Short mmCIF file of C-alpha atoms and ligand atoms in Angstrom, two decimals:
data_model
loop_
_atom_site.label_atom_id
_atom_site.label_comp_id
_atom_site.label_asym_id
_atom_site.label_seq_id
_atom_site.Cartn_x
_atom_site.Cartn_y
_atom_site.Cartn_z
CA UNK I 1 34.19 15.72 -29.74
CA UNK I 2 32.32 16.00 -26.37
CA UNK I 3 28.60 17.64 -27.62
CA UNK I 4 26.61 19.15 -24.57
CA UNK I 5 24.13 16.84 -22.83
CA UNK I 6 20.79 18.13 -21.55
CA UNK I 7 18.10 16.03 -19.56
CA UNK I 8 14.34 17.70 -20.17
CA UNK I 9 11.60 16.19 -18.74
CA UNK I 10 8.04 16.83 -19.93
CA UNK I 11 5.20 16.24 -17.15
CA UNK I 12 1.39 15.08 -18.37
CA UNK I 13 0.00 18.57 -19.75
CA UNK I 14 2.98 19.19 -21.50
CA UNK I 15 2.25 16.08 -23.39
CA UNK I 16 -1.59 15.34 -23.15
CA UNK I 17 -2.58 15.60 -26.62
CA UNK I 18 -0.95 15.36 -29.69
CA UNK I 19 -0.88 18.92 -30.45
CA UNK I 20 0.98 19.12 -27.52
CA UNK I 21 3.30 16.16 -28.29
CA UNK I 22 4.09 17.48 -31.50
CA UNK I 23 4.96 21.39 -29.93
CA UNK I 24 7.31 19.46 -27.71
CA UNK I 25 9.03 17.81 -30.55
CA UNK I 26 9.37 21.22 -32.48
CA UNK I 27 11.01 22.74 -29.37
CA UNK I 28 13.67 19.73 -29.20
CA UNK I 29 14.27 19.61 -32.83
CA UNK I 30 15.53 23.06 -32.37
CA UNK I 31 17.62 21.90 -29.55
CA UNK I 32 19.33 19.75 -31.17
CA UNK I 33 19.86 21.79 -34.68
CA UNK I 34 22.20 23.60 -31.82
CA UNK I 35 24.73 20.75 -31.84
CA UNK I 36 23.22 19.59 -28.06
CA UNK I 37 22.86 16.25 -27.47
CA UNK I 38 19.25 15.44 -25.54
CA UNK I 39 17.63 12.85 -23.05
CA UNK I 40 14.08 13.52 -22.94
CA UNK I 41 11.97 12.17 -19.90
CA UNK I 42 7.99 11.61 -20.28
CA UNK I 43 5.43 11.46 -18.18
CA UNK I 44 2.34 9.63 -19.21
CA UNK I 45 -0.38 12.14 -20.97
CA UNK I 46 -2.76 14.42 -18.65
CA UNK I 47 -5.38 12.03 -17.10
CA UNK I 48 -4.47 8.66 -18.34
CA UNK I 49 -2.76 7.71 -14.56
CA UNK I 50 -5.41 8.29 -12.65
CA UNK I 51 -7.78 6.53 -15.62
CA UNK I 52 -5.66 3.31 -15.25
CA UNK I 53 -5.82 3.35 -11.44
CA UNK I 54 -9.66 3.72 -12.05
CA UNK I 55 -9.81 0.79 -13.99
CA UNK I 56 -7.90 -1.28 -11.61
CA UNK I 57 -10.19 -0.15 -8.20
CA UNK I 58 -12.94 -1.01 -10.54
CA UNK I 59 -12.06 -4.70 -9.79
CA UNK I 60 -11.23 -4.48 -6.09
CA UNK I 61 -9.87 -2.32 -3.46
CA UNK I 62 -6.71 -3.17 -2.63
CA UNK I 63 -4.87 -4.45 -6.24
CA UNK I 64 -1.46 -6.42 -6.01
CA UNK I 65 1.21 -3.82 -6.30
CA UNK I 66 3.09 -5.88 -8.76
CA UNK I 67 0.25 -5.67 -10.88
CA UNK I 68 -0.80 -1.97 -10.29
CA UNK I 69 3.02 -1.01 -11.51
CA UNK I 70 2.34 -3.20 -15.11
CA UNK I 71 -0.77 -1.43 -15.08
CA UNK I 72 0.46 2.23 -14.79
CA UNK I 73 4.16 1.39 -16.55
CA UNK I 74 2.03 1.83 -19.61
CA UNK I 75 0.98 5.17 -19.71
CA UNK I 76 4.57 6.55 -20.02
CA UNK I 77 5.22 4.14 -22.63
CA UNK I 78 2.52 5.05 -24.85
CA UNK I 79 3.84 9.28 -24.63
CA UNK I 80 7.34 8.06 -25.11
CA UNK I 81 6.56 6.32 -28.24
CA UNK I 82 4.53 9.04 -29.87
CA UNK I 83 6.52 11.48 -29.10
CA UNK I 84 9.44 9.73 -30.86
CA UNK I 85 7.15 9.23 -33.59
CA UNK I 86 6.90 12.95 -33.86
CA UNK I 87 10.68 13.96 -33.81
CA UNK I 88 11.30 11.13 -36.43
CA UNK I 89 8.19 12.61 -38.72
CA UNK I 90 10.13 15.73 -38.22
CA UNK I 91 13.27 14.26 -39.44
CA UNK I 92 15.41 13.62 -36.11
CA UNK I 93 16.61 10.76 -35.47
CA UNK I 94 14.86 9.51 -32.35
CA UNK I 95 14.49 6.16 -30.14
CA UNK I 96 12.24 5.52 -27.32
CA UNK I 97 12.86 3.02 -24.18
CA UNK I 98 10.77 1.77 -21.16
CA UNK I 99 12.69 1.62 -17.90
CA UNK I 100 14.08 -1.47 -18.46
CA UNK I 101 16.15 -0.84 -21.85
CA UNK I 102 17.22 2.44 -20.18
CA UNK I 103 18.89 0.23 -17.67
CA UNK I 104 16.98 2.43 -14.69
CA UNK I 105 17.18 -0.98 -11.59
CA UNK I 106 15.15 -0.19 -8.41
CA UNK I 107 14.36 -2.14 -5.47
CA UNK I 108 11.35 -4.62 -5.16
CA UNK I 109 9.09 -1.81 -3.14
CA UNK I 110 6.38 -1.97 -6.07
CA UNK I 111 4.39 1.73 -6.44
CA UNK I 112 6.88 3.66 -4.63
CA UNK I 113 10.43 1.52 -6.20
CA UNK I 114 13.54 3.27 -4.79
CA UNK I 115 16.31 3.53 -7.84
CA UNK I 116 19.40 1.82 -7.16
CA UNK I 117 21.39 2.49 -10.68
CA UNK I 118 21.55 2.97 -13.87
CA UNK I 119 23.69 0.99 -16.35
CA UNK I 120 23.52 4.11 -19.14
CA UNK I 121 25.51 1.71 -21.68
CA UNK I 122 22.45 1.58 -23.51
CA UNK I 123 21.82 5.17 -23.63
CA UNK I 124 25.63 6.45 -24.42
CA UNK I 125 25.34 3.56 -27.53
CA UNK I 126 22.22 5.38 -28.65
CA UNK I 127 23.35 9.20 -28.08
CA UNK I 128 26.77 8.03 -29.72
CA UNK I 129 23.99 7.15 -32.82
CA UNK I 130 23.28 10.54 -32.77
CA UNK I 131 19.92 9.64 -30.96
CA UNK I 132 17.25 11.81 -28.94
CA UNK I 133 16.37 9.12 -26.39
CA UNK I 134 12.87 9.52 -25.50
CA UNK I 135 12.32 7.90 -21.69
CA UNK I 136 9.16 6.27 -20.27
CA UNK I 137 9.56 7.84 -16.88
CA UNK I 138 8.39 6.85 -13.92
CA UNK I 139 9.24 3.46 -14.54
CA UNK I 140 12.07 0.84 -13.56
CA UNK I 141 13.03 -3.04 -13.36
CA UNK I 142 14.17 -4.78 -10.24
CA UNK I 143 16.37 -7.57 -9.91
CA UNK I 144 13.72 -10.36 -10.86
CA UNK I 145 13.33 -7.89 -14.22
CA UNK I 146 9.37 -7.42 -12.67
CA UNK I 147 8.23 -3.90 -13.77
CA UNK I 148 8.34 -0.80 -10.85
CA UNK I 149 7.29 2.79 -11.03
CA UNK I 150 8.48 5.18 -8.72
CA UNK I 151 5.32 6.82 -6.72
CA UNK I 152 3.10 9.46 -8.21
CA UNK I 153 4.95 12.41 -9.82
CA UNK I 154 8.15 9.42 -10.42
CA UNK I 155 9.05 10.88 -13.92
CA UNK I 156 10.28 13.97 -12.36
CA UNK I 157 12.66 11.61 -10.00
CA UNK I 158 13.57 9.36 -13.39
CA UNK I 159 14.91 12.64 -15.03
CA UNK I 160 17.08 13.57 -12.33
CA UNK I 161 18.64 10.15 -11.72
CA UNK I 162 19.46 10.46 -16.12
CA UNK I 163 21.03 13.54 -15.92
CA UNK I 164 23.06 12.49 -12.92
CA UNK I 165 23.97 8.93 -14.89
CA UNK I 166 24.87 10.26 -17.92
CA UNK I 167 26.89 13.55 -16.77
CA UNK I 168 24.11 16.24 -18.29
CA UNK I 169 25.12 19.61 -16.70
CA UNK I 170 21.71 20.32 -15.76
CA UNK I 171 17.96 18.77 -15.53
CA UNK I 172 15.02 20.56 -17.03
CA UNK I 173 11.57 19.88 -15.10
CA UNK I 174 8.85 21.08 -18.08
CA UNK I 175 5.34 21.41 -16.76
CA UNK I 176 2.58 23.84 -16.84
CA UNK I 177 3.39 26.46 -14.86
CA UNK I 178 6.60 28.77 -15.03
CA UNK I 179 8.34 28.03 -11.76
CA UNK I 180 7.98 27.29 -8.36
CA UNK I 181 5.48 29.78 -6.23
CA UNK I 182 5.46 30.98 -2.73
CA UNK I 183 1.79 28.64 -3.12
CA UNK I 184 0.21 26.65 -5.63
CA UNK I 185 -0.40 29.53 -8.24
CA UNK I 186 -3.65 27.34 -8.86
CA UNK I 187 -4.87 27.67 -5.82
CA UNK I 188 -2.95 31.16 -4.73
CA UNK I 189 -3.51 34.17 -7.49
CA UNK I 190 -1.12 36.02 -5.32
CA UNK I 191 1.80 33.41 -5.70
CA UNK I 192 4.63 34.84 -6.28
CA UNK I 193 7.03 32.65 -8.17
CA UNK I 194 10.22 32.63 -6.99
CA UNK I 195 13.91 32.68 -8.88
CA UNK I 196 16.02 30.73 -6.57
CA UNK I 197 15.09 27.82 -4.51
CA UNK I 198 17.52 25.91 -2.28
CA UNK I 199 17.27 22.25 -2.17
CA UNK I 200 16.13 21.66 1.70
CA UNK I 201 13.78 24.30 1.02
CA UNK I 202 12.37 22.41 -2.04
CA UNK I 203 12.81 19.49 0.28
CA UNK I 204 9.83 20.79 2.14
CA UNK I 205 7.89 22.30 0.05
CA UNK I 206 7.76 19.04 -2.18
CA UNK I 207 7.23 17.09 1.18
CA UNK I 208 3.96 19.14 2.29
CA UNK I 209 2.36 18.85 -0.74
CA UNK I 210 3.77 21.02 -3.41
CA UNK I 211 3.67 18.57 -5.93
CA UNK I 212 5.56 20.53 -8.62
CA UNK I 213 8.28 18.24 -8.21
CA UNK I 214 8.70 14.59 -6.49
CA UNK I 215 10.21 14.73 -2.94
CA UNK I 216 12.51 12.01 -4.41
CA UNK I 217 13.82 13.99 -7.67
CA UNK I 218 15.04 16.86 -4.77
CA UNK I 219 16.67 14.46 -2.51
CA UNK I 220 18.23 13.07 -5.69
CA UNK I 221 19.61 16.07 -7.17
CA UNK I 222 20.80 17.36 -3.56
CA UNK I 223 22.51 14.35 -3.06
CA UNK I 224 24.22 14.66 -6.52
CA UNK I 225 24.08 18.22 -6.67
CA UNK I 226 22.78 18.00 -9.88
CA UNK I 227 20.78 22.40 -10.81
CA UNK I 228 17.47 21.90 -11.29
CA UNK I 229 14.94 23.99 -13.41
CA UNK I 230 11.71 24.48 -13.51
CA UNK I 231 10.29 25.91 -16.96
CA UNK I 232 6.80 26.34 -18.66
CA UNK I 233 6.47 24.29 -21.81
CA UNK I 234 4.01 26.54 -22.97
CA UNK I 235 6.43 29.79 -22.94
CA UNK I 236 9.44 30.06 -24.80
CA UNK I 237 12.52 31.41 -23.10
CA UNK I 238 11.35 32.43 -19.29
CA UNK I 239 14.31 31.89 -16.60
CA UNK I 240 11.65 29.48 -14.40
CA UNK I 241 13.13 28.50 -10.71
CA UNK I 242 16.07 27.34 -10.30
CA UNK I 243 16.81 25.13 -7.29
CA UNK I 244 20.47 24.59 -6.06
CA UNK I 245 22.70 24.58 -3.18
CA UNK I 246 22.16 27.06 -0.39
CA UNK I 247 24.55 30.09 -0.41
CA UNK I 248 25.06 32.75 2.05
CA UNK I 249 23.17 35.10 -0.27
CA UNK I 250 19.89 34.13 -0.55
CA UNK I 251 16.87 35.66 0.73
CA UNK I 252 15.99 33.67 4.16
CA UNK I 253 12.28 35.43 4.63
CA UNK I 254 10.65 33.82 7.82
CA UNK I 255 8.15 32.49 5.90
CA UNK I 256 8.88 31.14 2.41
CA UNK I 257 5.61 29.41 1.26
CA UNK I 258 2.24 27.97 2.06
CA UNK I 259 1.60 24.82 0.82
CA UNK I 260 -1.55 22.43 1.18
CA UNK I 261 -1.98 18.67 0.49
CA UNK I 262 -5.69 17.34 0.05
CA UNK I 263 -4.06 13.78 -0.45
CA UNK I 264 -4.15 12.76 3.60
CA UNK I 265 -6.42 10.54 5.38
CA UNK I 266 -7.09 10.30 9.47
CA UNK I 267 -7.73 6.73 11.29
CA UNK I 268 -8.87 7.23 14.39
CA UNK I 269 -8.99 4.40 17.35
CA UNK I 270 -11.66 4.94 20.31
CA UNK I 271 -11.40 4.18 23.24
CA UNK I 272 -7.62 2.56 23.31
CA UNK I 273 -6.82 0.63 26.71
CA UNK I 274 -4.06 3.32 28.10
CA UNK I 275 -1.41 0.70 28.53
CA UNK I 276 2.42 0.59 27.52
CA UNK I 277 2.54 -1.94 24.02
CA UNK I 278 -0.31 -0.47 22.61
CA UNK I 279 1.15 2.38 20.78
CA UNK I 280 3.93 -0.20 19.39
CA UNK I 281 1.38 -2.34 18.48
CA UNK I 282 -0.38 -0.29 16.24
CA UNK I 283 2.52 1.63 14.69
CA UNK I 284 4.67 -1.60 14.37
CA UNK I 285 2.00 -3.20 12.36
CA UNK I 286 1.23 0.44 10.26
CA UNK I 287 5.66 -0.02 9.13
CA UNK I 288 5.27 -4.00 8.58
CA UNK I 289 3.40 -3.07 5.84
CA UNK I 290 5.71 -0.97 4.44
CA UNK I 291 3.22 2.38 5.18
CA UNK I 292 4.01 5.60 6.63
CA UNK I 293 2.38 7.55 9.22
CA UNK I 294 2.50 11.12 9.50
CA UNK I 295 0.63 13.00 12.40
CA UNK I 296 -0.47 11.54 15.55
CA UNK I 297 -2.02 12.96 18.66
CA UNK I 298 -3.68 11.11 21.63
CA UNK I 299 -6.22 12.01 23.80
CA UNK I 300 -6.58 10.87 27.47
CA UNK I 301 -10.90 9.85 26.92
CA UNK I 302 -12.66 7.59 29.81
CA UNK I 303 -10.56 6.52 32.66
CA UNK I 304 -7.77 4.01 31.02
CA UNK I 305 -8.59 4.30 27.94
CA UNK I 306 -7.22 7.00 25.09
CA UNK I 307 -8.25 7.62 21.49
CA UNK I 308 -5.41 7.82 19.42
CA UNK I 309 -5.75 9.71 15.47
CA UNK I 310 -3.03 9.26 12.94
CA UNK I 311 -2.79 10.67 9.27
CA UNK I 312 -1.40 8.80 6.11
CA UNK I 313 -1.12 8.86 2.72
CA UNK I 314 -5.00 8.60 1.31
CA UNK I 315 -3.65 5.96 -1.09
CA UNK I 316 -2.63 3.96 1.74
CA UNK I 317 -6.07 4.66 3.43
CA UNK I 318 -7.39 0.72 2.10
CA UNK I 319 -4.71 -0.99 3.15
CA UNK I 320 -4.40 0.78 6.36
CA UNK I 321 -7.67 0.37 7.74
CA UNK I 322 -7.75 -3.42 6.59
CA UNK I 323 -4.44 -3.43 9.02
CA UNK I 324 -5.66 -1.24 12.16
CA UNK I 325 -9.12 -3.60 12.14
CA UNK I 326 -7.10 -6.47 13.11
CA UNK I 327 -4.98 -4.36 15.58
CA UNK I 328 -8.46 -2.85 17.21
CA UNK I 329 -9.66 -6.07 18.03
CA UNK I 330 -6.02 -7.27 18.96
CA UNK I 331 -5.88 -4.50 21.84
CA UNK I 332 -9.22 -4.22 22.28
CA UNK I 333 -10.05 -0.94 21.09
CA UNK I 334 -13.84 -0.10 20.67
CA UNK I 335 -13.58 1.19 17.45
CA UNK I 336 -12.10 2.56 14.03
CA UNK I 337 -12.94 5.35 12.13
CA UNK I 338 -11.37 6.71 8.87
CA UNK I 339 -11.64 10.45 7.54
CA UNK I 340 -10.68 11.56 3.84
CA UNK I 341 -11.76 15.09 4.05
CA UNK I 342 -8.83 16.55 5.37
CA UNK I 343 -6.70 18.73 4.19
CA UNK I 344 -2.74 19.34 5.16
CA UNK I 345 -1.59 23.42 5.47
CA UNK I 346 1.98 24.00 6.16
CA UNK I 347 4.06 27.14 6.22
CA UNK I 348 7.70 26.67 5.04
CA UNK I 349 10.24 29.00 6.21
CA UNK I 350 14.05 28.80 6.66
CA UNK I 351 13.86 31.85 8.43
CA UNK I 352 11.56 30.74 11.07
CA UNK I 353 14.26 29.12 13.10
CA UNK I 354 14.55 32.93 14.87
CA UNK I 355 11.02 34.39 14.75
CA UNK I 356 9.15 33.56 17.22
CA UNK I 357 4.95 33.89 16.97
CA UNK I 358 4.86 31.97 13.45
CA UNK I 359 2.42 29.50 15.03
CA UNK I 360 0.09 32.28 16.57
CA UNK I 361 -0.12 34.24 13.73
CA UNK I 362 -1.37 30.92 11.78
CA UNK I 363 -3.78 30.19 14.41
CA UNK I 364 -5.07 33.92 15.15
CA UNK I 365 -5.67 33.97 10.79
CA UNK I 366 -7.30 30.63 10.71
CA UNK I 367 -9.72 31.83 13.65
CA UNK I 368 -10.83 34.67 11.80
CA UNK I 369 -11.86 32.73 8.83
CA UNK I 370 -13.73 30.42 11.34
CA UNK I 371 -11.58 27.55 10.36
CA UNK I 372 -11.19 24.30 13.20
CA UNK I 373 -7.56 22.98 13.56
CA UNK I 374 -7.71 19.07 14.31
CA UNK I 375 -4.40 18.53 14.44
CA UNK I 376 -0.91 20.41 15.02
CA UNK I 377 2.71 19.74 13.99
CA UNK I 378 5.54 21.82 14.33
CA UNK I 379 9.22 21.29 13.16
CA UNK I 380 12.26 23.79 13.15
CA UNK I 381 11.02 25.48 9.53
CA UNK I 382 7.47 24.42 8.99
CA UNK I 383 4.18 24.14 10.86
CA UNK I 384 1.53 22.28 9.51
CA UNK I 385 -2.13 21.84 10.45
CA UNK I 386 -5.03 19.40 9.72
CA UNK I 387 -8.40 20.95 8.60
CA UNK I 388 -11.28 20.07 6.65
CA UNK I 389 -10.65 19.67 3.45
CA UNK I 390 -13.66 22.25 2.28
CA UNK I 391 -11.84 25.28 3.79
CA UNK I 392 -8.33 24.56 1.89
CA UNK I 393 -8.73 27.31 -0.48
CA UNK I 394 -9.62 29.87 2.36
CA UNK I 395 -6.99 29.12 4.57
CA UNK I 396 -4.16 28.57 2.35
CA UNK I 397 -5.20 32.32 0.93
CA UNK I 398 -5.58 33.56 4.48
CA UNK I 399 -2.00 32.35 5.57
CA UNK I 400 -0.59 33.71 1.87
CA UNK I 401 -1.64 37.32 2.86
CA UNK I 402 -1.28 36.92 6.58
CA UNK I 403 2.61 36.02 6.51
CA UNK I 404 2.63 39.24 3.38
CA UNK I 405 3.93 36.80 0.59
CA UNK I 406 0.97 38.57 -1.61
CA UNK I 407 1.59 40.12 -4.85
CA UNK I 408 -0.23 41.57 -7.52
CA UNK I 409 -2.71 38.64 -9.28
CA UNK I 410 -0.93 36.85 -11.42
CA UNK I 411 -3.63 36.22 -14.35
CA UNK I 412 -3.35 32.26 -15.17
CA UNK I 413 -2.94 33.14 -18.20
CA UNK I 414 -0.02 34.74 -18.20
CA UNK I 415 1.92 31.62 -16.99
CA UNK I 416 0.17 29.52 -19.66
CA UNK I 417 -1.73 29.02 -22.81
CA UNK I 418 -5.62 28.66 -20.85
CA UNK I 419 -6.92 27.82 -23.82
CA UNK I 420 -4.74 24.65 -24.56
CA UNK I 421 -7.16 21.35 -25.27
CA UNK I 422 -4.26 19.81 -22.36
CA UNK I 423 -5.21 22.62 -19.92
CA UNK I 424 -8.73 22.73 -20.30
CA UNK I 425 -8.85 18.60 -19.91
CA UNK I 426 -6.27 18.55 -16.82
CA UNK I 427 -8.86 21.42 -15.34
CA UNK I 428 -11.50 18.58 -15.07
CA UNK I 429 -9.35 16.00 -13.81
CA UNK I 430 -5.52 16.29 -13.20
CA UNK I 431 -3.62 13.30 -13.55
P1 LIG M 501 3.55 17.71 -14.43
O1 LIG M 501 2.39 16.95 -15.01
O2 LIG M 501 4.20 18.62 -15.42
O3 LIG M 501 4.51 16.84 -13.68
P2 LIG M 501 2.31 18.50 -11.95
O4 LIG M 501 0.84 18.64 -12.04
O5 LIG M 501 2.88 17.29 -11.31
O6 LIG M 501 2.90 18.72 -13.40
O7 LIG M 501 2.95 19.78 -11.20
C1 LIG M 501 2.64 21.09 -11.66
C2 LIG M 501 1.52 21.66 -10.81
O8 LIG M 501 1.99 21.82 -9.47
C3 LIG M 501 1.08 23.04 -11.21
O9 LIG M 501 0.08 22.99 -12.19
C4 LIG M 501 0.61 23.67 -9.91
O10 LIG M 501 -0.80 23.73 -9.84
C5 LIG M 501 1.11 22.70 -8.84
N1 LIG M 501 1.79 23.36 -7.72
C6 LIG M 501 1.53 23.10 -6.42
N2 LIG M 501 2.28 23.86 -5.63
C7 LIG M 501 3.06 24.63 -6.44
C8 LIG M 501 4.05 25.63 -6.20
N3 LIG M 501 4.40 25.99 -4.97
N4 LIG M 501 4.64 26.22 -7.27
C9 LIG M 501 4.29 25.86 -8.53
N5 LIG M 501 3.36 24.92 -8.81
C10 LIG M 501 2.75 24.31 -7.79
N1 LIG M 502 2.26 9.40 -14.64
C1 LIG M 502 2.71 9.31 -13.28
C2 LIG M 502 1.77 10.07 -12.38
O1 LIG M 502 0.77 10.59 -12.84
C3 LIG M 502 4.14 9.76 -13.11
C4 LIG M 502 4.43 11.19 -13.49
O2 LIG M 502 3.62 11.86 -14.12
O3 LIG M 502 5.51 11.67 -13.15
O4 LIG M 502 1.99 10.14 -11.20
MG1 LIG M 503 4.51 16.05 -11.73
#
């Protein structure tokens, strides 16, 4: 007999105390009294990520990667086990694995590990047991058997890449907010969430910042079609987003969301001899090292010479400038300058592929909120800028009412329990 298979995934909040971790095992034990069969995913609890990465800058900069993903491995590991604990204290039968008894192999890329396959024997052995497998996410092996996660937000991608390896009909993102929003509902109180997402739209939404879900669990569930939801695990029984293939009826507004992304940095080389080779140089040396650039613009400065800006990731900001240091003194530039205090804003739209004036709408409400664009990019259904970071909150709301995705407030706490110890503690400092 062939019981139903689901894949749920539970992000920090969800499980950052043990209150929470204990609601969560109430909700699956009353999964599986159904007769369903279930894979749970787990991300570490709210705040301990970012306290481990802490811990590790407090001894230098730029840690060994191999030893960063050790580090951070553990914070799923320690959710994963309570939460078993829990489900067994409530009398399911539970068993918890790290990536590596999971069978999840990746490549060697440490912090940001690609998956490569899963051998689910494992797994099927322990669901056949009548198991609820509770996953470390985020978290993998490569072929030495050296510990990898996945990049920031990874347990999302982990779930995905389950549900696709063991045949679940469907994967079942659990966070802290009820769905996916035309803008971070945070950050937006006009948001309105939305019902039906495709996946390239998700594609670039995740992409420019709307960290909901990992840009990797989209392109893996696209690639394997594998129906996504995304569901508050603070509310029982809402319909969340649901984010699938494209079809002919779906809404194509011109503009689908805003989204920001406070997590970019700017290097800036002065004063670049204007010569063919230099570009190469610096951007061949920026992908040796395994980084990627965003944005770039150059500006023609003194005669023969050009200064040339590029963002990045801010994480990659250390290693980065360590890199274009050698490079300016290699091609003779006069100097380097980093900048943190940037902010991405991007407007997502399907739609926009036949509307013209998108871009001078976005500059004309900018303007009126006094707000400097440093940098422009434009593809077929996005634009994005670079501003300072301190005007994020005005613009983003700006651009939200300017392109009339505004709807009535939507209280906070009406999409979640405000006065949860998990919420209150991710309000100070997210993970
Ligand atoms: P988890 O810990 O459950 O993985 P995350 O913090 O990674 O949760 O993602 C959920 C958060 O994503 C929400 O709290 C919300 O503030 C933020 N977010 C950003 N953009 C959006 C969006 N467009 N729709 C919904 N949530 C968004
Ligand atoms: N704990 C990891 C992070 O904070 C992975 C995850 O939550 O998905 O990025
Ligand atoms: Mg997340």
């Amino acid at each position: 007999m062939n019981m139903p298979l689901v894949v749920q995934k539970y992000g920090g909040t969800s499980v950052g105390t043990i209150d929470r971790i204990q609601h969560v095992a109430q909700r699956i034990a009353r999964i599986r009294k159904t007769g369903t069969q279930v894979v749970v995913v787990v991300s570490a609890m709210a705040g301990e990520t970012d306290k481990l990465v802490k811990l590790a800058h407090q001894i230098c900069d730029n840690p060994e990667r191999r030893e960063m993903d050790l580090l951070l491995s553990s914070g799923e590991r320690i959710s994963s086990a309570l939460l078993t604990m829990a489900l067994q204290a409530l009398g399911i039968p539970a068993i918890s694995m790290t990536g590596r008894q999971i069978g999840l192999q990746t490549d060697s890329v440490h912090t940001r590990a690609r998956i490569k396959q899963i051998d689910a024997k494992r797994a099927q052995q322990a669901l056949k047991e009548n198991n609820v497998i509770v996953v470390a996410g985020f978290q993998g092996i490569n072929e030495k058997g050296d510990v990898t996660t996945l990049g920031r937000g990874g347990s999302d991608t982990s779930a995905v890449a389950l549900a696709v390896a063991l045949g679940a009909s469907q994967c079942e993102i659990y966070t802290d907010v009820d769905g996916v929003y035309t803008a971070d509902p945070r950050m937006v109180p006009k948001a309105k969430k939305l019902d039906v997402v495709s996946y390239d739209e998700m594609l670039e939404m995740a992409s420019l910042g709307a960290k909901v879900l990992q840009i990797r669990c989209v392109e893996f569930a696209h690639k394997f079609r594998m129906p996504l939801v995304v569901k508050s695990s603070y509310i029982e029984g809402g319909k969340g987003t649901l984010i699938c293939e494209e079809d002919s009826n779906m809404e194509q507004p011109v503009v689908s969301g805003i989204m920001y992304d406070k997590n970019q940095a700017k290097i800036t080389l002065k004063e670049v001899p204007d010569q063919p080779g230099i570009a190469a140089n610096i951007f061949g040396s920026i992908a040796d090292a395994g980084l990627s650039v965003d944005m770039i613009i150059q500006n023609i400065s003194a005669e023969g010479h050009t200064d040339l800006s590029f963002t990045l990731d801010r994480e990659e900001l250390n290693e980065a400038m360590v890199i274009m240091e050698k490079v300016a003194k290699k091609i003779r530039a006069v100097n380097v300058s980093a900048d943190s205090k940037i902010a991405k804003i991007s407007i997502v739209g399907a739609g926009m592929r036949s509307h013209s004036g998108v871009a001078a709408r976005i500059f004309k409400s900018l303007s009126k909120e006094k707000i400097n664009i440093l940098m422009i990019s434009t593809s077929e259904i996005k634009v994005s800028c670079i501003i300072e970071q301190k005007h994020t909150k005005a613009a983003v709301n700006a651009l939200h009412t300017a392109f009339g995705l505004d709807t009535k407030p939507t209280p906070i706490k009406s999409i979640e329990n405000k006065n949860s110890p998990a919420r209150k503690k991710s309000k100070i400092k997210k993970k």
